[in-house]
XYZ file of C-alpha atoms in Angstrom:
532
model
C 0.000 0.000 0.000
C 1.433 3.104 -0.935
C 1.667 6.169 1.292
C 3.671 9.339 1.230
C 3.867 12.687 3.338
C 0.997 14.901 2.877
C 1.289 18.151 1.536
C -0.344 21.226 2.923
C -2.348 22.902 0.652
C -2.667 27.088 0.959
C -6.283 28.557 0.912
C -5.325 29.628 -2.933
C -4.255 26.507 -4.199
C -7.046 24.658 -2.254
C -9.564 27.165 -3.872
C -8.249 26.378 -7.578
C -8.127 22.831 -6.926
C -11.459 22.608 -5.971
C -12.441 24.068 -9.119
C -11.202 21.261 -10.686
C -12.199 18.362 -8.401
C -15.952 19.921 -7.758
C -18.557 18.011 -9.652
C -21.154 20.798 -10.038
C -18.759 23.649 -12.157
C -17.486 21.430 -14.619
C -18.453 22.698 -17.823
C -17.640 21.965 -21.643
C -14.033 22.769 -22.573
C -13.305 23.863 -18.872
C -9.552 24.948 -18.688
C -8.092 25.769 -15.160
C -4.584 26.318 -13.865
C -3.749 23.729 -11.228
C -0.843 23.908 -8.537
C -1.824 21.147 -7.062
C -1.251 18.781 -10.122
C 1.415 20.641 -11.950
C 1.008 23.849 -14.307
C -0.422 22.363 -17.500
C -3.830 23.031 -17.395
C -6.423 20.573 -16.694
C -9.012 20.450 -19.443
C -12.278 18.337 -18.725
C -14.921 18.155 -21.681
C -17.650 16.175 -20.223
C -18.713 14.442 -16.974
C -18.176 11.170 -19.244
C -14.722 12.157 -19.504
C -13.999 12.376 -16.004
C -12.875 9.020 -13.817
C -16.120 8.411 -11.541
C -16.792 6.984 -8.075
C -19.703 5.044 -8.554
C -19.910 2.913 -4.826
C -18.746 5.920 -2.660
C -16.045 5.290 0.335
C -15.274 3.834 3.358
C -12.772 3.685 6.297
C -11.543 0.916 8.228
C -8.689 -1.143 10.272
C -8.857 2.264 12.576
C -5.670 1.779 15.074
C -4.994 4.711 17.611
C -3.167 7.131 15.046
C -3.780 5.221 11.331
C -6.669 4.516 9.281
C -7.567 2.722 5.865
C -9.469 4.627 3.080
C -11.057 2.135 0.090
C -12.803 3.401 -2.515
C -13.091 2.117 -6.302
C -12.863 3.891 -9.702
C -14.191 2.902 -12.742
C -11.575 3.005 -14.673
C -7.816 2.807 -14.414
C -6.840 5.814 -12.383
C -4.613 7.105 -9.296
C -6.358 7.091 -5.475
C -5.692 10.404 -4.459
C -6.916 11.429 -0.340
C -7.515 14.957 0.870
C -8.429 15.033 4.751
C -8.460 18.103 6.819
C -9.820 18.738 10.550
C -12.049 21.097 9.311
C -15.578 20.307 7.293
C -14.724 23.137 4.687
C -11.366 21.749 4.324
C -9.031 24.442 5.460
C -5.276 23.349 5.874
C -6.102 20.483 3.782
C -3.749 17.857 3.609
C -2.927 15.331 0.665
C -1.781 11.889 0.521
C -0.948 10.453 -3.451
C -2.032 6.643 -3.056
C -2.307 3.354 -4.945
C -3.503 3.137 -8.732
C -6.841 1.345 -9.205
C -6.555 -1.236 -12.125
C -8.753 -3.668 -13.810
C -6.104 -6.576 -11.379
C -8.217 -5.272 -8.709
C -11.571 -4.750 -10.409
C -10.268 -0.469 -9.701
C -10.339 -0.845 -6.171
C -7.776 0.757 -4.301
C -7.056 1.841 -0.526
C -4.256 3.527 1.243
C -3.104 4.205 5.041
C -3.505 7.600 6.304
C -0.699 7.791 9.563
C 0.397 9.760 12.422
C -3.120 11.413 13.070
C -4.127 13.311 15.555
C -5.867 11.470 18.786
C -9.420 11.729 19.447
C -9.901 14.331 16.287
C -12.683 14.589 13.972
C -11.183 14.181 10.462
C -12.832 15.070 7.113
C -11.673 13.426 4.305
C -12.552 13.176 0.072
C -11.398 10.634 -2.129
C -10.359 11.608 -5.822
C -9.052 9.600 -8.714
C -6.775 11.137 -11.074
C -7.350 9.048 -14.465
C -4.198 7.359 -15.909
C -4.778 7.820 -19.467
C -5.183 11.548 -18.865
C -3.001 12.654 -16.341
C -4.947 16.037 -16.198
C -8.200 15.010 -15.123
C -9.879 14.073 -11.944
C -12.924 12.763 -10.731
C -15.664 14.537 -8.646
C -14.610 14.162 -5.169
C -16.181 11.779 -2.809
C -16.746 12.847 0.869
C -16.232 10.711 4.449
C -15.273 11.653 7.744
C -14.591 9.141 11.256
C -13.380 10.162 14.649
C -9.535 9.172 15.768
C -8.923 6.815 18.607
C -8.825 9.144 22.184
C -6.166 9.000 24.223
C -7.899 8.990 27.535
C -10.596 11.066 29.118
C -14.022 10.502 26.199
C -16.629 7.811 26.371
C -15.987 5.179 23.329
C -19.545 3.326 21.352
C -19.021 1.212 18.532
C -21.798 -1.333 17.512
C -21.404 -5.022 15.564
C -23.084 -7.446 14.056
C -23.508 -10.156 11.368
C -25.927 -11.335 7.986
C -25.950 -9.138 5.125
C -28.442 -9.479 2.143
C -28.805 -13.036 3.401
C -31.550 -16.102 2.423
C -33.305 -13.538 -0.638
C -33.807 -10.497 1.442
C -32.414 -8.225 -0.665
C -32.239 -3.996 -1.540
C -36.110 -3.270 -0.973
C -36.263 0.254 -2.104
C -40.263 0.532 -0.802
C -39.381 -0.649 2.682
C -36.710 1.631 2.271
C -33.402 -0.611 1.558
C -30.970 -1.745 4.192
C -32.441 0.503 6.957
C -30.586 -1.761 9.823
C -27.146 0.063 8.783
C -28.903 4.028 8.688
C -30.333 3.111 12.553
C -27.013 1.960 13.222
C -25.521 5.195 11.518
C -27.651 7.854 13.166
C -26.128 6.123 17.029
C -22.609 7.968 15.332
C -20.392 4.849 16.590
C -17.034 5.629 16.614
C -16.451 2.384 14.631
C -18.966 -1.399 13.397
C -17.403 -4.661 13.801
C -19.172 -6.669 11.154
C -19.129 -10.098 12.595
C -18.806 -12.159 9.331
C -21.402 -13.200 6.220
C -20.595 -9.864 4.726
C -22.759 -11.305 1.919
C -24.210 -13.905 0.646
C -22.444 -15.681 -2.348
C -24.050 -18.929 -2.173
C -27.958 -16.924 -1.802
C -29.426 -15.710 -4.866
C -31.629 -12.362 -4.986
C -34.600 -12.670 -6.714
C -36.276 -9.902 -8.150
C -39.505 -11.211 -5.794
C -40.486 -13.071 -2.954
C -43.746 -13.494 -1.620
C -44.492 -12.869 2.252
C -46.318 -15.092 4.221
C -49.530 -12.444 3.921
C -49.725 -12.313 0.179
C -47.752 -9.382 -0.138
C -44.906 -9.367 -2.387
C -41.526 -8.165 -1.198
C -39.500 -6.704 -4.050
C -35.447 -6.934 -4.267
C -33.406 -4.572 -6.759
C -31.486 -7.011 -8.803
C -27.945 -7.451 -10.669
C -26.668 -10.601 -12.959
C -24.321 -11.484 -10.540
C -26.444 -11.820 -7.489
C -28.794 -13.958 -9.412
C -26.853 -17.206 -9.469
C -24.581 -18.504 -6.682
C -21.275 -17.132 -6.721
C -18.431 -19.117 -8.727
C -16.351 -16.645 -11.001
C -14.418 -13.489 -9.323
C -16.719 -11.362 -11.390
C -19.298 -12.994 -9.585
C -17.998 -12.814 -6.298
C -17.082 -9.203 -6.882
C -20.375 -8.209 -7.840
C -22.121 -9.945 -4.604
C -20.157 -6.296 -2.905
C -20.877 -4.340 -5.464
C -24.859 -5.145 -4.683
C -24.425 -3.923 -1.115
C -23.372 -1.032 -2.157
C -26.027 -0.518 -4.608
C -27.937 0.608 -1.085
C -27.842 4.059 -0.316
C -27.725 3.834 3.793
C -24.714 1.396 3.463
C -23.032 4.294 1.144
C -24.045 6.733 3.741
C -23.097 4.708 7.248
C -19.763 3.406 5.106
C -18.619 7.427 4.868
C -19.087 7.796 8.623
C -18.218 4.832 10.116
C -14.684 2.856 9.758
C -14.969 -1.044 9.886
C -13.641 -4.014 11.138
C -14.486 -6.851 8.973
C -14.070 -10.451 9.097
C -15.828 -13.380 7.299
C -17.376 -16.296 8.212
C -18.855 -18.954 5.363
C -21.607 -16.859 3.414
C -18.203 -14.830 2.024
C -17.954 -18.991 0.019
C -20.571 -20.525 0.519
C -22.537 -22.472 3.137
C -20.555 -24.357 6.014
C -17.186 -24.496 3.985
C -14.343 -25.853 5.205
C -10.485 -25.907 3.113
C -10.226 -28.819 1.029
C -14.631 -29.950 0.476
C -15.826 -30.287 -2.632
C -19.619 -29.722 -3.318
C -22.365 -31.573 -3.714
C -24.548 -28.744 -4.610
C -25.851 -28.828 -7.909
C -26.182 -25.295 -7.657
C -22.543 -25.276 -8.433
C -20.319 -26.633 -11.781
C -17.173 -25.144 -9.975
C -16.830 -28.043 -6.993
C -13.479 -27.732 -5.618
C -14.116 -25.453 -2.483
C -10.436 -24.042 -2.090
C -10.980 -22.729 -5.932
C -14.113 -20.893 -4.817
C -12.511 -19.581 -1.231
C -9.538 -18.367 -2.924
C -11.730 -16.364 -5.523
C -14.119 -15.329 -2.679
C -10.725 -14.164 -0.026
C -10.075 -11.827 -3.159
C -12.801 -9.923 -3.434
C -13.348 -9.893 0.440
C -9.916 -8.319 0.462
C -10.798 -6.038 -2.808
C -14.205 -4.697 -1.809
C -13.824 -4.171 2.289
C -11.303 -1.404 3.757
C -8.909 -4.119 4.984
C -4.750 -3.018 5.559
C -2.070 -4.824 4.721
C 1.546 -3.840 3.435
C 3.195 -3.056 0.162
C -0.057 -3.349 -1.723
C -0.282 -6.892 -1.870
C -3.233 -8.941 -0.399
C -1.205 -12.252 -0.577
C 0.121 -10.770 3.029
C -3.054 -9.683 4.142
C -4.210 -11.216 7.125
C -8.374 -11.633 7.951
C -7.147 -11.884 12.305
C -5.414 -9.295 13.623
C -5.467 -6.324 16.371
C -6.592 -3.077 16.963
C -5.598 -0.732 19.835
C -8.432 1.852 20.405
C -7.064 3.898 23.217
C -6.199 2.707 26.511
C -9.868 1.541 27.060
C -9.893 -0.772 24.688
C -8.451 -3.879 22.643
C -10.585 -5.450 19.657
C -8.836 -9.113 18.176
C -10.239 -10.114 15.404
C -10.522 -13.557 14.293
C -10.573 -15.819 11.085
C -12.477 -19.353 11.838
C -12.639 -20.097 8.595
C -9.076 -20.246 6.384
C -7.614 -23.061 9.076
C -9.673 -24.815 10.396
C -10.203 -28.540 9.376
C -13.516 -30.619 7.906
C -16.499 -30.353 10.208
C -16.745 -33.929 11.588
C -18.736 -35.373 14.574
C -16.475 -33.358 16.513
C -15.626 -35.327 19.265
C -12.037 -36.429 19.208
C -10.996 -37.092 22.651
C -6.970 -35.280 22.677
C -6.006 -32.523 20.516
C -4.462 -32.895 16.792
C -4.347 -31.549 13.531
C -7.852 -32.633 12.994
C -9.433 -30.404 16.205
C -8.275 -27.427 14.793
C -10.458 -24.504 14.263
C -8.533 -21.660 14.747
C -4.710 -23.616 14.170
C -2.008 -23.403 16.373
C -0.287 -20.633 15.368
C -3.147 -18.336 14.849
C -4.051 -19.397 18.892
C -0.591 -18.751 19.926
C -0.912 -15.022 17.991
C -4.156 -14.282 19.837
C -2.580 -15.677 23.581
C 0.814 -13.016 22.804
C -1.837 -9.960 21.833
C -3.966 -11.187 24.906
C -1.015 -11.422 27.768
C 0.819 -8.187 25.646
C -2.595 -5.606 25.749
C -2.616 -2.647 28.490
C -6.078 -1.355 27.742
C -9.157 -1.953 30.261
C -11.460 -4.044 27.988
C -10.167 -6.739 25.584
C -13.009 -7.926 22.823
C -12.763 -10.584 20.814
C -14.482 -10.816 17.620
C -15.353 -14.091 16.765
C -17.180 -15.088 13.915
C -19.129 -17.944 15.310
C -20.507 -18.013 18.485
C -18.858 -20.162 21.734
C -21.675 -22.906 23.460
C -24.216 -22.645 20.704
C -25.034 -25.881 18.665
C -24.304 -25.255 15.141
C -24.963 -28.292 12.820
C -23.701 -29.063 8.902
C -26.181 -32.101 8.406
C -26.974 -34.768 10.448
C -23.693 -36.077 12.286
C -21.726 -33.371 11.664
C -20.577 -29.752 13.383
C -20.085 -26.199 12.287
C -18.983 -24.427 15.016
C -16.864 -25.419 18.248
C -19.800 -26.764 20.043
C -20.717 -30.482 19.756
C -23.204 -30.760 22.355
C -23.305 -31.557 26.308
C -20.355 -33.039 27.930
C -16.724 -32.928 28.294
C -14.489 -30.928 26.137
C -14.315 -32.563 23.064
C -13.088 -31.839 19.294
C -12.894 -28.684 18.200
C -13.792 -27.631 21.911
C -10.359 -28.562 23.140
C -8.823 -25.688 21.389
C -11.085 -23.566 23.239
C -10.567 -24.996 26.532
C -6.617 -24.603 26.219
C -7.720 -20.618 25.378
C -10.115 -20.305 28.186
C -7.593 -22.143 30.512
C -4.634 -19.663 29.187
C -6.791 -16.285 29.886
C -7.463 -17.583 33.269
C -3.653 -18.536 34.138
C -2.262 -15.592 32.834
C -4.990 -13.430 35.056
C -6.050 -11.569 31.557
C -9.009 -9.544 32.683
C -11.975 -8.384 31.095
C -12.125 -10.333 28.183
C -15.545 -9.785 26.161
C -16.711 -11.992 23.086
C -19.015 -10.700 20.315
C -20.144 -12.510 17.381
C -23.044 -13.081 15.058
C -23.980 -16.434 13.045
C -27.393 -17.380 14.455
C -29.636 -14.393 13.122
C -30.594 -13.479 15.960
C -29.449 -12.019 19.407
C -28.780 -13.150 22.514
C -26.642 -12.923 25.955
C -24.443 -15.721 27.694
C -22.859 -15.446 30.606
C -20.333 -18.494 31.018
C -20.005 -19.899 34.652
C -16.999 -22.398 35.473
C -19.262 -23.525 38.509
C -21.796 -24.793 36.357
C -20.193 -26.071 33.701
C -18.240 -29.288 32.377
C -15.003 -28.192 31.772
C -14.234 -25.870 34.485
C -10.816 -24.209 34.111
C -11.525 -20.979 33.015
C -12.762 -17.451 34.430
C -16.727 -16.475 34.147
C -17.104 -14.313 31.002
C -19.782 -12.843 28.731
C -20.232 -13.731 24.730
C -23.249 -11.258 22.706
C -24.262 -12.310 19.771
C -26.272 -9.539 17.393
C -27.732 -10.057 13.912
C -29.200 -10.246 11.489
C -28.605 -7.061 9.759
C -31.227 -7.175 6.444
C -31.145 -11.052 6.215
C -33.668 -14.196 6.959
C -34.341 -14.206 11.178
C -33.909 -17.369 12.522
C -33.649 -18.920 15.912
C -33.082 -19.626 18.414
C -30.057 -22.279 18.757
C -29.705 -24.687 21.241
C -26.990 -24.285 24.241
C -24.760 -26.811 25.038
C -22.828 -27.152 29.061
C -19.904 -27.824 28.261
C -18.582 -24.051 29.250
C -22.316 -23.734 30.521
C -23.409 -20.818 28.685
C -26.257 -18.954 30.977
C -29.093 -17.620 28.605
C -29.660 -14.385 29.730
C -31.019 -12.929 26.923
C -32.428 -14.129 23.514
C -34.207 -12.143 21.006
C -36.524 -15.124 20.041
C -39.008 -17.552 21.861
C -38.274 -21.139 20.850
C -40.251 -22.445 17.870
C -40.089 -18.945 15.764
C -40.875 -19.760 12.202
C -37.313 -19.853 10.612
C -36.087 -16.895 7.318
C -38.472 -13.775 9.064
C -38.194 -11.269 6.802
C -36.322 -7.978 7.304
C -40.187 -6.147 7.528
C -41.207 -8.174 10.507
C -38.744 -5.946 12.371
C -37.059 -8.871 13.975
C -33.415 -7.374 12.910
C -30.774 -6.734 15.678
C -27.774 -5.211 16.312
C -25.250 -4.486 19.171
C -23.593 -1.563 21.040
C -21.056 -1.025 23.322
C -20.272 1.653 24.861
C -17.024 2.060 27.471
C -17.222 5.098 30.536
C -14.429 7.023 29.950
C -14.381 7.814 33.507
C -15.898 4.756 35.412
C -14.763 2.457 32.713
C -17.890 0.583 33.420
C -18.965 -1.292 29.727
C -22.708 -0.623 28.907
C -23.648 -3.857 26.119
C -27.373 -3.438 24.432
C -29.052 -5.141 22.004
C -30.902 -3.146 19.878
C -33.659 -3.949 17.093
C -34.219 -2.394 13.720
C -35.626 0.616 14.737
C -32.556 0.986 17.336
C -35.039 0.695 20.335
C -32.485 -1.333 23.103
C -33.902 -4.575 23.757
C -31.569 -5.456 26.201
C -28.838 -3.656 28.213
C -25.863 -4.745 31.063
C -23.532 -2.829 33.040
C -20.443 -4.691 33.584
C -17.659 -2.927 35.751
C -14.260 -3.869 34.702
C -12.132 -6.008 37.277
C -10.089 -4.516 39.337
């Protein structure tokens, strides 16, 4: 990823440049003097002319003094960032990125560094076109609030299940409202908890409700079929951000992403190959390595030197001394689901893998802040099933600590040794939402401290729920957003959407949780003081 120093633009230069980058003064034949580009003028005959930025911007990977900006051209051209701390952009700063090219379906992202703490930034996003060094797009306009040092309140919200089981971009119930409810809280970041979309869940252009009336999805080629080709996979984001209040929440809000198996296809695991007959391409690791690229293309992920072959889908984020958030990747190591109930630990219990463990045990025992979250893609003591003798997740049902669960156990065990304190899971998965509060005393296994795991979703896709707990870890149910025997795939206008919220004291450092519905209306709520 390329970055260089920003230069300070004066008021005059700023002025001129503007008069280049604003979309609404371009006119035929337009010839300006630029100092920010060079001297040659810039000459612009049309709009057509002009590179474009058709699925608007976003931020992400926000770390204490460094952020990611993505955005995507539509045609070969040169990522360009001007951020300032003021809204009408004096003492704007510029940072020359990465060129978006057709290898990357003209996507391209680049780190912005050594920023301010606890700041409100402004920031636009231009492309300068590579065939024609002398013109530039319209800018496109974000902003998102720096990491504090100490002394502010911090609120981010998360959750899982986008555009999932047909429930598409409804423009008369208003599109992916879920992400504008979310936007209007002004979160200082979203953790999206995995099934960023859908490849394996075709949108159809209708669906009819269980009352007659007929929901109606915009549709695209790509999202009409499962997901096989990179075009195809590609275009599965692209549909997302066909909706206006993702556009709008993904300018204001940076985001942590991770994926679970929706980002494939259902339940995938390295090395299956499908029986769907869906599906001519079968060989799973073909369709995961197509589906990692455009994960890595389409969401504002980091990772060095402009290559994604580095990128990593776990890693850490320091958000002031408050807070730690680890992010997880269940997916790319772990081995087939089986019955799950090997009795030792081997090659064949891994879900996470050793070395990705060991990675989140160092960040664990190495973090200073109050709160440590991890962000796990699939929930902890809930029964997840892929067919009849198989499992998804790490549970396998009641008893000792079997399978997959043994990884766990050695993790739990570890954060209890090593006196880590205040360790909070979130996660999505089940469409629905839910609290657990594990208690050793209770439980099977029995070497580990109490902790809480939230689980929020769905966020515009099928309701369903609730899962079964199992006692291994003895999960207390709390909470749930569903009474057993809810007809499963509710659609996004029953309401029955959910999201989650945290918010840390700066002061008391007490962590507030809710659970919040579509209309943002907190369903649930806990105060839990941090250890001392």
């Amino acid at each position: 990823m390329e970055s260089h120093h920003p230069l300070k633009l004066n008021r005059r230069q700023f002025l001129l440049h503007s008069a280049i980058t604003a979309g609404g003064i371009i006119s035929t034949n337009f010839v300006a003097k630029s100092p920010v580009f060079g001297e040659a003028p810039a000459i612009i005959t049309s709009d057509r002319m002009r590179p474009s930025i058709p699925y608007g911007v976003a931020s992400g990977d926000i770390s204490n003094d460094s952020i990611v900006i993505w955005s995507r051209s539509d045609r070969p051209a040169k990522m360009i960032v001007e951020y300032s701390t003021s809204e009408s952009f004096r003492n704007v700063q510029r940072v020359v990125g990465s060129n978006a090219l057709k290898n990357s379906d003209f996507t391209a992202r680049l780190y912005l560094k050594n920023l301010p703490s606890d700041q409100k930034l402004f920031y636009r996003v231009i492309f300068q076109d590579l065939d024609y060094q002398r013109t530039y797009s319209a800018p496109f306009y974000g902003s998102f609030q720096t990491p504090p040092k100490s002394g502010r309140d911090i609120f981010f919200v998360w959750g899982g299940d986008t555009a999932g089981q047909g429930w598409g971009i409804n423009p008369d119930f208003g599109g992916m409202k879920i992400y504008e409810t979310m936007r209007q809280l002004h979160p200082d970041f979203f953790i999206h908890s995995g099934d960023n979309i859908y490849a394996d869940g075709p949108i159809q252009s209708e669906v009819t409700l269980d009352d007659g009336t007929i929901w109606k999805n915009i549709t695209t080629p790509e999202k009409s079929k499962v997901a096989e080709t990179l075009t195809e996979f590609r275009g599965n984001y692209i549909y997302n951000l066909l909706d206006e209040n993702i556009k709008r929440f993904n300018a204001e809000v940076p985001i942590l992403a991770q994926w679970d198996d929706h980002e494939t296809t259902n339940n995938w695991y390295p090395g299956e190959f499908l029986s769907d007959e869906r599906y001519t391409v079968k060989d799973v690791n073909l369709l995961a390595q197509r589906a990692r690229q455009a994960f890595l293309e389409y969401l504002p992920i980091g990772y060095e030197s402009n290559n994604p072959e580095q990128a990593k889908i776990y890693r850490s984020f320091n958000y002031g001394p408050l807070l730690d958030i680890f992010m997880l990747d269940e997916r790319t190591y772990r081995e087939p689901n089986s019955p799950n109930n090997q009795s030792v630990p081997s090659k064949e219990t891994d879900f996470l893998s050793k070395k990705q463990v060991q990675w989140l045990k160092r960040q664990l025992l190495s973090s200073k802040a109050t709160w440590k979250v991890i962000a796990s893609d699939m929930p902890l003591g809930l029964i997840i099933r892929d067919g009849s003798t198989d499992f998804e997740a790490w549970a396998n049902g009641d008893g000792p600590a079997l399978g997959r669960e043994l990884e766990l156990a050695d993790l739990l065990r570890f954060i209890k040794n090593k006196k880590i304190q205040n360790v909070v899971w979130l996660t999505a998965d089940v469409h629905y939402a839910a609290a657990h509060y594990y208690d050793p005393a209770k439980a099977q296994f029995t070497d580990f401290k109490p902790f809480w795991e939230f689980v929020a979703g769905p966020l515009n896709s099928g309701t369903f729920g609730p899962n079964q707990l199992e006692n291994t870890f003895e999960p207390q149910l709390v909470f749930q957003s569903l009474p057993p025997g809810t007809k499963a795939n509710r659609p996004p206008s029953e309401g029955l959407q959910f999201f989650g919220g945290v918010k840390i004291d700066g002061n008391t450092k007490v962590m507030t949780v809710t659970l919040r519905n579509l209309a943002g209306k907190i369903v649930y709520s806990v105060d839990l003081p941090p250890e001392k």
